[in-house]
PDB file of C-alpha atoms in Angstrom:
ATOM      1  CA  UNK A   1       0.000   0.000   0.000  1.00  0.00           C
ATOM      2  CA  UNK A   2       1.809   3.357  -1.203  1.00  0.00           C
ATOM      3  CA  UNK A   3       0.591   6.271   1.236  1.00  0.00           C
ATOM      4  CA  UNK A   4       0.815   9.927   0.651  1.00  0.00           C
ATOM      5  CA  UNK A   5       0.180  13.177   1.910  1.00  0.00           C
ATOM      6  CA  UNK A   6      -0.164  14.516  -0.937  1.00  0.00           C
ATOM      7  CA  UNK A   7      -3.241  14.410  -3.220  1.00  0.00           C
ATOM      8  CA  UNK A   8      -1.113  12.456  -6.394  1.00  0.00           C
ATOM      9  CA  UNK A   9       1.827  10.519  -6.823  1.00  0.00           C
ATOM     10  CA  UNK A  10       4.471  10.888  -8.968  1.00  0.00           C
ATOM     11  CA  UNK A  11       4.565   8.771 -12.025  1.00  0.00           C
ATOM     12  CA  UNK A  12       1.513   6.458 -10.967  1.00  0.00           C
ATOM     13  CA  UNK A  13      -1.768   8.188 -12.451  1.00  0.00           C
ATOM     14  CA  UNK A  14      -4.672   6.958 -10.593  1.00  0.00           C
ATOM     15  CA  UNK A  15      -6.923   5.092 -12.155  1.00  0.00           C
ATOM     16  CA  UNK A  16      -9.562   4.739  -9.826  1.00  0.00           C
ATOM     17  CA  UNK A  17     -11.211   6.504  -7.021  1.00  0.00           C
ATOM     18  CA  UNK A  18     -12.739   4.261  -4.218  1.00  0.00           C
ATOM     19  CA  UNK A  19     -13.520   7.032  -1.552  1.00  0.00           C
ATOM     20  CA  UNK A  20     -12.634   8.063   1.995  1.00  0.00           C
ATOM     21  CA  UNK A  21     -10.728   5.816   4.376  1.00  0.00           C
ATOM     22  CA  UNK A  22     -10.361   6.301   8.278  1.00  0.00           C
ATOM     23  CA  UNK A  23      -8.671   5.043  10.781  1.00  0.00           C
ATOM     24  CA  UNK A  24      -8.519   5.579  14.622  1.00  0.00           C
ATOM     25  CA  UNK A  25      -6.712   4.687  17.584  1.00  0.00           C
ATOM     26  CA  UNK A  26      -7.481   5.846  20.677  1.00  0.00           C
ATOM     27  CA  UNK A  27      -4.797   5.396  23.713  1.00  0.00           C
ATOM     28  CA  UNK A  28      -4.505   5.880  26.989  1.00  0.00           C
ATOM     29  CA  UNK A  29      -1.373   7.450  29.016  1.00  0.00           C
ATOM     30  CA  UNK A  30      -1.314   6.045  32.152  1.00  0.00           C
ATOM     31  CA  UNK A  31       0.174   6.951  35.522  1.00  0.00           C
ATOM     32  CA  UNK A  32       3.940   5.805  35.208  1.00  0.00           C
ATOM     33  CA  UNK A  33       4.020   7.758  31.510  1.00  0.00           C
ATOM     34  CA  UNK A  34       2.543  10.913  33.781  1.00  0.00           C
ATOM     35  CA  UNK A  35       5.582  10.263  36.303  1.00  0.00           C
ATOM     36  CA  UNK A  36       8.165  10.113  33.733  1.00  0.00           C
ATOM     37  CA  UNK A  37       7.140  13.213  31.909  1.00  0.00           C
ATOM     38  CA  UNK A  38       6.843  14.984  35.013  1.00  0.00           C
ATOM     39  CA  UNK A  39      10.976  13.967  36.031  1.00  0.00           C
ATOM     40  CA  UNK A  40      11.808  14.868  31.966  1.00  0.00           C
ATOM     41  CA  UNK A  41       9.732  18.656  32.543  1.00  0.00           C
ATOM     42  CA  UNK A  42      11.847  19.431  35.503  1.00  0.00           C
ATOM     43  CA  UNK A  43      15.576  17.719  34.520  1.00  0.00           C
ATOM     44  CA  UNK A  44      15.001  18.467  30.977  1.00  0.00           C
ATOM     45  CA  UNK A  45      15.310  16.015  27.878  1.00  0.00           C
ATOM     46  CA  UNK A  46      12.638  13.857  26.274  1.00  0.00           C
ATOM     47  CA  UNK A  47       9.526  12.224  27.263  1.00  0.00           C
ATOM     48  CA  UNK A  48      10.339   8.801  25.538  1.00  0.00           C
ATOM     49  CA  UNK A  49       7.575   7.028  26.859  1.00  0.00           C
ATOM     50  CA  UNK A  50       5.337   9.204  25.943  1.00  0.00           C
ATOM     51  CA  UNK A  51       7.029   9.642  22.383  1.00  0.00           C
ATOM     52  CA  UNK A  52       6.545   5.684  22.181  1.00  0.00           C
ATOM     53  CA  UNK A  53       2.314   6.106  23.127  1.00  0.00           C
ATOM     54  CA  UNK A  54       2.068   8.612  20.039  1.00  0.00           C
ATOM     55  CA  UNK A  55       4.023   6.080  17.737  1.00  0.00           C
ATOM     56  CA  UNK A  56       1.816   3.566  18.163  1.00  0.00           C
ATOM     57  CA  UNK A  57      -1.465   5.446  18.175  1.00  0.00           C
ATOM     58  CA  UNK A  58      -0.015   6.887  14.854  1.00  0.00           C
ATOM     59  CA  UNK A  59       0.913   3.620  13.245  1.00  0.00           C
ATOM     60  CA  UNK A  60      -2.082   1.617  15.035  1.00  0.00           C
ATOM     61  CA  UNK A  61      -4.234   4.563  13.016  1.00  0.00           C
ATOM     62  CA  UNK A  62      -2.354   3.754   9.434  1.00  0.00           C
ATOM     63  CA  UNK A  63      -2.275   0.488   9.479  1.00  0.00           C
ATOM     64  CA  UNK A  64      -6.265   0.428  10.568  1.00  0.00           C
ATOM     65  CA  UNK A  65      -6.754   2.850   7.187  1.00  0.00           C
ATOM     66  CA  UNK A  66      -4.670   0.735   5.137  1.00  0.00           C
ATOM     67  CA  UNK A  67      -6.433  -2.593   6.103  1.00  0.00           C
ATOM     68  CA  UNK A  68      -9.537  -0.784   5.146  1.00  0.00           C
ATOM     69  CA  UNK A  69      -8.459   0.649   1.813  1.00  0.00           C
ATOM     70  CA  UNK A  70      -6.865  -3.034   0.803  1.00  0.00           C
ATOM     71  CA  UNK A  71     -10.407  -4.239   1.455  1.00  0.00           C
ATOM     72  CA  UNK A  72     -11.851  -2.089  -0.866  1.00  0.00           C
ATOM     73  CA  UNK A  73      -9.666  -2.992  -3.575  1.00  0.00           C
ATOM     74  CA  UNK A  74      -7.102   0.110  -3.487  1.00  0.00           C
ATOM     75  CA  UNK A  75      -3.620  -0.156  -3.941  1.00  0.00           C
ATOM     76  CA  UNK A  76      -2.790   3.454  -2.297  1.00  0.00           C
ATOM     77  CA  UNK A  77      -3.936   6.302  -0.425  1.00  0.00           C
ATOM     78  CA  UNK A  78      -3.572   9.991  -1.462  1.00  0.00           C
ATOM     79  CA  UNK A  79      -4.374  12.685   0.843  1.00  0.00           C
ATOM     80  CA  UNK A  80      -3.898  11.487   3.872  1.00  0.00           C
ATOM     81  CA  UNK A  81      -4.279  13.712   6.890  1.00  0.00           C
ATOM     82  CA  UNK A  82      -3.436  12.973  10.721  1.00  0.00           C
ATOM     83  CA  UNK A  83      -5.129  14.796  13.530  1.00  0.00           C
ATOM     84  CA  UNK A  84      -4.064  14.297  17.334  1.00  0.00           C
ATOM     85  CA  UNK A  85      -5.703  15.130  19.915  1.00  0.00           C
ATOM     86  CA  UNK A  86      -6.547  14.733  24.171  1.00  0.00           C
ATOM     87  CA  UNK A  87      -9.517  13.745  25.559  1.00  0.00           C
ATOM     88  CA  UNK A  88     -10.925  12.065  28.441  1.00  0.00           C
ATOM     89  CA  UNK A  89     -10.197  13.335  32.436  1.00  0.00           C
ATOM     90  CA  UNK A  90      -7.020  15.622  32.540  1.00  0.00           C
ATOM     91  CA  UNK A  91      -6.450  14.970  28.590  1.00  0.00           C
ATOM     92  CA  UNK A  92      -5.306  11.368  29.664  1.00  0.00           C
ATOM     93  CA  UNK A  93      -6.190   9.861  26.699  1.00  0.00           C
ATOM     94  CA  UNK A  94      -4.601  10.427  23.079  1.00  0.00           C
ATOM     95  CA  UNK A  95      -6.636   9.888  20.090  1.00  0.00           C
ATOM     96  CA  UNK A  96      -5.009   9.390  16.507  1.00  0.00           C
ATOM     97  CA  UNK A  97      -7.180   9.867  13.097  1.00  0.00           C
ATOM     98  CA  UNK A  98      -6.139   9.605  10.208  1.00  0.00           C
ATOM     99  CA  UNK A  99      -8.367  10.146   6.867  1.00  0.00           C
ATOM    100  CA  UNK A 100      -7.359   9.971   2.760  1.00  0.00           C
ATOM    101  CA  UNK A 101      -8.754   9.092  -0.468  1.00  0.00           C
ATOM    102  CA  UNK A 102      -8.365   5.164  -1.288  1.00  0.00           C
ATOM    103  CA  UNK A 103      -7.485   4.904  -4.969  1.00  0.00           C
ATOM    104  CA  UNK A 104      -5.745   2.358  -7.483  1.00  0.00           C
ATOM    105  CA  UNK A 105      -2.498   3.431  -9.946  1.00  0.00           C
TER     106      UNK A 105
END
């Protein structure tokens, strides 16, 4: 499955449209993650656990897109857009979308 932000790819004309593909992931940070970040805001340096948490929403949201897309028949996705964002009790929960155009070339 090729994947693109952009709305064409170079050298492959598409030669069919399917429609819109999603997927989500929706992950929650717990307690330990909170600690960690909390020692990395004061000494300085990176929150690597919470770095990990958005990899894997991000890729858990791809892969869910490009499983749907496959089903459909595509061969690619153009378009593609991620959104993050917090929800839940203190913004302890991270949700991933991402959203593109399922197509053929």
């Amino acid at each position: 499955m090729l994947l693109s932000t952009t709305p064409t790819i170079e050298g492959h004309p598409i030669q069919q449209y399917y429609g819109i593909v999603s997927g989500e992931a929706i992950i929650g940070a717990h307690f330990f993650k909170d600690i960690a970040a909390a020692v990395h805001d004061i000494f300085g340096g990176r929150a690597q656990s919470y770095e990990n948490t958005l990899i894997e929403a991000k890729e858990t949201a791809i892969r869910e897109m490009s499983e749907r897309a496959a089903q459909m028949g595509a061969n690619a996705i153009v378009g593609i857009d991620l959104d993050y964002e917090t929800i839940g009790q203190n913004a302890s929960i991270l949700m991933v979308s991402c959203n593109g155009t399922a197509v053929r070339i």
